[in-house]
Amino acid sequence: MPAVATYVPAVSIIFGDGVLVHVAGQGPFRNGALEFVGCVGRDLDVEAACRSAELVCLNLIAQAAAAAEQQFGAPSLHRLRCLRLGIFLNCVDGFANFEPIADAASKIALAAFGGKGQHCRSVVGQPVLPMGTSVEIDGIFLLD
């Protein structure tokens, strides 16, 4: 999915023997259409928010893979390592059940990268996210 505003989807920076790939926040898009719009705890339950987080993480990984392909001219998912996920939840005030939703995204990273999917993360609740999305995730990857 291309950027939806004035930014690039990913920036790559040479770092030691590898390349750090910073991927901008991704949303729950499928085939160009936005899914899982709304506020967790009001419009979506935790189960729906988990599905949203899974979709967003898949989109994040696709952007990282596209950045890797730009570096090497061929798909290079196997050359990526997930270092960090930043997870933002559009949720009602007082909502604190972040772990299952964040874990849904983390499990996608682990499934995609195996041992190279071990990452640190932060999770923040927000009163609103761009376009009313339920989940946004950004990430940092290492391309070796």
Tab-separated table of N, CA, C and O in Angstrom, residues 60-137:
chain	number	residue	atom	x	y	z
A	60	LEU	N	2.873	-4.225	7.494
A	60	LEU	CA	4.174	-3.707	7.920
A	60	LEU	C	5.302	-4.561	7.343
A	60	LEU	O	6.278	-4.040	6.797
A	61	ILE	N	5.151	-5.862	7.443
A	61	ILE	CA	6.168	-6.777	6.914
A	61	ILE	C	6.270	-6.628	5.397
A	61	ILE	O	7.379	-6.658	4.830
A	62	ALA	N	5.151	-6.437	4.719
A	62	ALA	CA	5.177	-6.235	3.261
A	62	ALA	C	5.961	-4.978	2.903
A	62	ALA	O	6.725	-4.974	1.926
A	63	GLN	N	5.807	-3.915	3.690
A	63	GLN	CA	6.575	-2.685	3.428
A	63	GLN	C	8.064	-2.915	3.677
A	63	GLN	O	8.912	-2.425	2.927
A	64	ALA	N	8.393	-3.643	4.729
A	64	ALA	CA	9.804	-3.954	5.007
A	64	ALA	C	10.391	-4.796	3.878
A	64	ALA	O	11.528	-4.563	3.446
A	65	ALA	N	9.632	-5.768	3.397
A	65	ALA	CA	10.095	-6.611	2.293
A	65	ALA	C	10.273	-5.790	1.018
A	65	ALA	O	11.230	-6.010	0.264
A	66	ALA	N	9.383	-4.834	0.781
A	66	ALA	CA	9.523	-3.972	-0.399
A	66	ALA	C	10.782	-3.122	-0.299
A	66	ALA	O	11.492	-2.929	-1.296
A	67	ALA	N	11.090	-2.633	0.905
A	67	ALA	CA	12.323	-1.864	1.101
A	67	ALA	C	13.543	-2.748	0.868
A	67	ALA	O	14.533	-2.312	0.259
A	68	ALA	N	13.477	-3.987	1.326
A	68	ALA	CA	14.583	-4.924	1.107
A	68	ALA	C	14.751	-5.201	-0.381
A	68	ALA	O	15.874	-5.267	-0.892
A	69	GLU	N	13.649	-5.334	-1.076
A	69	GLU	CA	13.712	-5.584	-2.519
A	69	GLU	C	14.343	-4.405	-3.252
A	69	GLU	O	15.109	-4.584	-4.204
A	70	GLN	N	14.049	-3.178	-2.795
A	70	GLN	CA	14.675	-2.001	-3.402
A	70	GLN	C	16.186	-2.032	-3.206
A	70	GLN	O	16.933	-1.620	-4.087
A	71	GLN	N	16.641	-2.532	-2.056
A	71	GLN	CA	18.080	-2.593	-1.775
A	71	GLN	C	18.775	-3.637	-2.641
A	71	GLN	O	19.893	-3.433	-3.084
A	72	PHE	N	18.110	-4.786	-2.864
A	72	PHE	CA	18.778	-5.910	-3.512
A	72	PHE	C	18.206	-6.283	-4.871
A	72	PHE	O	18.717	-7.187	-5.527
A	73	GLY	N	17.131	-5.642	-5.285
A	73	GLY	CA	16.566	-5.927	-6.596
A	73	GLY	C	15.810	-7.236	-6.682
A	73	GLY	O	15.426	-7.658	-7.757
A	74	ALA	N	15.628	-7.896	-5.570
A	74	ALA	CA	14.887	-9.159	-5.537
A	74	ALA	C	14.244	-9.299	-4.157
A	74	ALA	O	14.733	-8.708	-3.190
A	75	PRO	N	13.174	-10.056	-4.066
A	75	PRO	CA	12.568	-10.255	-2.748
A	75	PRO	C	13.585	-10.795	-1.749
A	75	PRO	O	14.346	-11.704	-2.063
A	76	SER	N	13.622	-10.208	-0.570
A	76	SER	CA	14.646	-10.567	0.419
A	76	SER	C	14.074	-10.689	1.824
A	76	SER	O	14.708	-10.296	2.788
A	77	LEU	N	12.870	-11.227	1.957
A	77	LEU	CA	12.249	-11.359	3.271
A	77	LEU	C	13.149	-12.141	4.230
A	77	LEU	O	13.271	-11.795	5.400
A	78	HIS	N	13.824	-13.164	3.705
A	78	HIS	CA	14.693	-13.988	4.555
A	78	HIS	C	15.899	-13.214	5.091
A	78	HIS	O	16.563	-13.663	6.020
A	79	ARG	N	16.196	-12.062	4.532
A	79	ARG	CA	17.342	-11.261	4.994
A	79	ARG	C	16.946	-10.244	6.054
A	79	ARG	O	17.779	-9.493	6.528
A	80	LEU	N	15.656	-10.208	6.417
A	80	LEU	CA	15.170	-9.240	7.397
A	80	LEU	C	15.102	-9.841	8.796
A	80	LEU	O	14.827	-11.020	8.963
A	81	ARG	N	15.327	-8.987	9.754
A	81	ARG	CA	15.135	-9.337	11.165
A	81	ARG	C	14.270	-8.236	11.781
A	81	ARG	O	14.555	-7.042	11.596
A	82	CYS	N	13.234	-8.623	12.492
A	82	CYS	CA	12.358	-7.653	13.146
A	82	CYS	C	12.991	-7.243	14.477
A	82	CYS	O	13.264	-8.090	15.329
A	83	LEU	N	13.254	-5.944	14.643
A	83	LEU	CA	13.878	-5.446	15.866
A	83	LEU	C	12.868	-4.832	16.830
A	83	LEU	O	12.985	-5.009	18.045
A	84	ARG	N	11.903	-4.095	16.296
A	84	ARG	CA	10.974	-3.364	17.156
A	84	ARG	C	9.637	-3.155	16.473
A	84	ARG	O	9.587	-2.885	15.273
A	85	LEU	N	8.564	-3.270	17.264
A	85	LEU	CA	7.225	-2.901	16.819
A	85	LEU	C	6.706	-1.801	17.725
A	85	LEU	O	6.819	-1.898	18.955
A	86	GLY	N	6.148	-0.772	17.147
A	86	GLY	CA	5.459	0.285	17.888
A	86	GLY	C	3.985	0.159	17.565
A	86	GLY	O	3.584	0.344	16.422
A	87	ILE	N	3.190	-0.184	18.562
A	87	ILE	CA	1.779	-0.498	18.344
A	87	ILE	C	0.913	0.591	18.973
A	87	ILE	O	1.087	0.918	20.154
A	88	PHE	N	-0.005	1.112	18.179
A	88	PHE	CA	-0.918	2.161	18.633
A	88	PHE	C	-2.341	1.646	18.499
A	88	PHE	O	-2.722	1.149	17.436
A	89	LEU	N	-3.112	1.762	19.565
A	89	LEU	CA	-4.496	1.294	19.572
A	89	LEU	C	-5.445	2.469	19.730
A	89	LEU	O	-5.281	3.284	20.642
A	90	ASN	N	-6.428	2.547	18.886
A	90	ASN	CA	-7.519	3.498	19.015
A	90	ASN	C	-8.487	2.850	20.002
A	90	ASN	O	-9.156	1.873	19.667
A	91	CYS	N	-8.537	3.342	21.222
A	91	CYS	CA	-9.342	2.670	22.247
A	91	CYS	C	-10.038	3.669	23.164
A	91	CYS	O	-9.627	4.828	23.264
A	92	VAL	N	-11.070	3.175	23.825
A	92	VAL	CA	-11.817	4.007	24.766
A	92	VAL	C	-10.933	4.339	25.968
A	92	VAL	O	-9.997	3.604	26.308
A	93	ASP	N	-11.247	5.448	26.592
A	93	ASP	CA	-10.542	5.861	27.800
A	93	ASP	C	-10.677	4.764	28.854
A	93	ASP	O	-11.765	4.234	29.072
A	94	GLY	N	-9.578	4.405	29.463
A	94	GLY	CA	-9.574	3.383	30.498
A	94	GLY	C	-9.323	1.975	29.992
A	94	GLY	O	-9.138	1.057	30.784
A	95	PHE	N	-9.305	1.772	28.675
A	95	PHE	CA	-9.031	0.442	28.117
A	95	PHE	C	-7.582	0.083	28.416
A	95	PHE	O	-6.683	0.875	28.170
A	96	ALA	N	-7.347	-1.100	28.955
A	96	ALA	CA	-5.981	-1.487	29.312
A	96	ALA	C	-5.649	-2.920	28.901
A	96	ALA	O	-4.593	-3.423	29.263
A	97	ASN	N	-6.494	-3.568	28.134
A	97	ASN	CA	-6.268	-4.962	27.746
A	97	ASN	C	-5.450	-5.024	26.452
A	97	ASN	O	-5.869	-5.615	25.453
A	98	PHE	N	-4.276	-4.393	26.487
A	98	PHE	CA	-3.421	-4.282	25.305
A	98	PHE	C	-2.745	-5.597	24.904
A	98	PHE	O	-2.486	-5.836	23.735
A	99	GLU	N	-2.401	-6.417	25.881
A	99	GLU	CA	-1.525	-7.565	25.625
A	99	GLU	C	-2.026	-8.512	24.540
A	99	GLU	O	-1.250	-8.881	23.645
A	100	PRO	N	-3.299	-8.951	24.553
A	100	PRO	CA	-3.695	-9.891	23.493
A	100	PRO	C	-3.617	-9.279	22.096
A	100	PRO	O	-3.287	-9.976	21.133
A	101	ILE	N	-3.881	-7.995	22.005
A	101	ILE	CA	-3.851	-7.323	20.703
A	101	ILE	C	-2.403	-7.182	20.230
A	101	ILE	O	-2.066	-7.505	19.086
A	102	ALA	N	-1.536	-6.734	21.113
A	102	ALA	CA	-0.115	-6.611	20.771
A	102	ALA	C	0.489	-7.978	20.484
A	102	ALA	O	1.297	-8.134	19.556
A	103	ASP	N	0.091	-8.980	21.268
A	103	ASP	CA	0.592	-10.336	21.035
A	103	ASP	C	0.179	-10.875	19.670
A	103	ASP	O	0.935	-11.616	19.037
A	104	ALA	N	-1.002	-10.508	19.200
A	104	ALA	CA	-1.443	-10.952	17.868
A	104	ALA	C	-0.474	-10.458	16.798
A	104	ALA	O	-0.098	-11.208	15.886
A	105	ALA	N	-0.031	-9.206	16.924
A	105	ALA	CA	0.954	-8.671	15.977
A	105	ALA	C	2.306	-9.354	16.157
A	105	ALA	O	2.949	-9.742	15.176
A	106	SER	N	2.731	-9.513	17.390
A	106	SER	CA	4.034	-10.141	17.656
A	106	SER	C	4.079	-11.561	17.113
A	106	SER	O	5.104	-11.996	16.570
A	107	LYS	N	2.985	-12.281	17.207
A	107	LYS	CA	2.944	-13.663	16.700
A	107	LYS	C	3.088	-13.693	15.184
A	107	LYS	O	3.691	-14.620	14.635
A	108	ILE	N	2.570	-12.687	14.502
A	108	ILE	CA	2.745	-12.608	13.047
A	108	ILE	C	4.228	-12.399	12.720
A	108	ILE	O	4.775	-13.050	11.823
A	109	ALA	N	4.897	-11.517	13.450
A	109	ALA	CA	6.333	-11.289	13.223
A	109	ALA	C	7.126	-12.561	13.481
A	109	ALA	O	8.027	-12.901	12.708
A	110	LEU	N	6.790	-13.271	14.538
A	110	LEU	CA	7.497	-14.517	14.850
A	110	LEU	C	7.242	-15.581	13.784
A	110	LEU	O	8.155	-16.312	13.398
A	111	ALA	N	6.010	-15.652	13.289
A	111	ALA	CA	5.696	-16.629	12.239
A	111	ALA	C	6.425	-16.291	10.941
A	111	ALA	O	6.887	-17.181	10.233
A	112	ALA	N	6.549	-15.013	10.639
A	112	ALA	CA	7.195	-14.591	9.387
A	112	ALA	C	8.702	-14.779	9.421
A	112	ALA	O	9.306	-15.138	8.407
A	113	PHE	N	9.312	-14.522	10.584
A	113	PHE	CA	10.775	-14.479	10.659
A	113	PHE	C	11.395	-15.561	11.524
A	113	PHE	O	12.612	-15.626	11.619
A	114	GLY	N	10.605	-16.373	12.186
A	114	GLY	CA	11.165	-17.390	13.079
A	114	GLY	C	11.966	-16.718	14.179
A	114	GLY	O	11.546	-15.719	14.759
A	115	GLY	N	13.156	-17.227	14.451
A	115	GLY	CA	14.020	-16.661	15.486
A	115	GLY	C	14.414	-15.219	15.216
A	115	GLY	O	14.719	-14.470	16.142
A	116	LYS	N	14.387	-14.812	13.952
A	116	LYS	CA	14.707	-13.427	13.605
A	116	LYS	C	13.501	-12.505	13.804
A	116	LYS	O	13.561	-11.328	13.507
A	117	GLY	N	12.423	-13.059	14.336
A	117	GLY	CA	11.236	-12.269	14.616
A	117	GLY	C	11.149	-11.801	16.058
A	117	GLY	O	10.229	-11.065	16.419
A	118	GLN	N	12.113	-12.219	16.899
A	118	GLN	CA	12.140	-11.751	18.289
A	118	GLN	C	12.379	-10.250	18.286
A	118	GLN	O	13.325	-9.777	17.676
A	119	HIS	N	11.541	-9.507	18.982
A	119	HIS	CA	11.605	-8.052	18.918
A	119	HIS	C	11.197	-7.442	20.253
A	119	HIS	O	10.590	-8.099	21.094
A	120	CYS	N	11.536	-6.193	20.417
A	120	CYS	CA	10.990	-5.426	21.531
A	120	CYS	C	9.779	-4.672	20.977
A	120	CYS	O	9.594	-4.590	19.760
A	121	ARG	N	8.944	-4.159	21.861
A	121	ARG	CA	7.768	-3.433	21.378
A	121	ARG	C	7.288	-2.457	22.438
A	121	ARG	O	7.625	-2.566	23.611
A	122	SER	N	6.505	-1.515	21.986
A	122	SER	CA	5.765	-0.646	22.892
A	122	SER	C	4.332	-0.612	22.394
A	122	SER	O	4.066	-0.807	21.211
A	123	VAL	N	3.402	-0.406	23.328
A	123	VAL	CA	1.981	-0.351	22.999
A	123	VAL	C	1.400	0.879	23.679
A	123	VAL	O	1.604	1.089	24.874
A	124	VAL	N	0.677	1.680	22.911
A	124	VAL	CA	0.110	2.921	23.432
A	124	VAL	C	-1.355	2.996	23.033
A	124	VAL	O	-1.702	2.730	21.881
A	125	GLY	N	-2.204	3.366	23.972
A	125	GLY	CA	-3.607	3.611	23.680
A	125	GLY	C	-3.813	5.064	23.299
A	125	GLY	O	-3.226	5.956	23.917
A	126	GLN	N	-4.602	5.294	22.273
A	126	GLN	CA	-4.874	6.631	21.747
A	126	GLN	C	-6.385	6.841	21.689
A	126	GLN	O	-7.118	5.885	21.458
A	127	PRO	N	-6.850	8.073	21.789
A	127	PRO	CA	-8.285	8.309	21.637
A	127	PRO	C	-8.744	8.285	20.176
A	127	PRO	O	-9.928	8.132	19.899
A	128	VAL	N	-7.807	8.409	19.243
A	128	VAL	CA	-8.133	8.367	17.816
A	128	VAL	C	-6.843	8.096	17.039
A	128	VAL	O	-5.754	8.441	17.489
A	129	LEU	N	-6.986	7.458	15.886
A	129	LEU	CA	-5.866	7.232	14.967
A	129	LEU	C	-6.269	7.733	13.583
A	129	LEU	O	-7.455	7.901	13.299
A	130	PRO	N	-5.289	7.950	12.700
A	130	PRO	CA	-5.618	8.441	11.356
A	130	PRO	C	-6.674	7.574	10.666
A	130	PRO	O	-6.647	6.347	10.771
A	131	MET	N	-7.598	8.221	9.994
A	131	MET	CA	-8.681	7.586	9.240
A	131	MET	C	-9.589	6.730	10.125
A	131	MET	O	-10.325	5.887	9.636
A	132	GLY	N	-9.482	6.902	11.431
A	132	GLY	CA	-10.326	6.142	12.342
A	132	GLY	C	-9.945	4.685	12.487
A	132	GLY	O	-10.733	3.881	12.994
A	133	THR	N	-8.728	4.332	12.053
A	133	THR	CA	-8.316	2.936	12.139
A	133	THR	C	-8.226	2.490	13.594
A	133	THR	O	-8.014	3.290	14.497
A	134	SER	N	-8.383	1.200	13.797
A	134	SER	CA	-8.342	0.633	15.147
A	134	SER	C	-6.922	0.389	15.633
A	134	SER	O	-6.648	0.500	16.826
A	135	VAL	N	-6.024	0.056	14.716
A	135	VAL	CA	-4.639	-0.287	15.064
A	135	VAL	C	-3.701	0.313	14.024
A	135	VAL	O	-3.991	0.280	12.826
A	136	GLU	N	-2.592	0.854	14.497
A	136	GLU	CA	-1.501	1.288	13.623
A	136	GLU	C	-0.215	0.722	14.208
A	136	GLU	O	-0.040	0.710	15.420
A	137	ILE	N	0.660	0.247	13.333
A	137	ILE	CA	1.937	-0.314	13.788
A	137	ILE	C	3.055	0.214	12.909
A	137	ILE	O	2.952	0.208	11.678
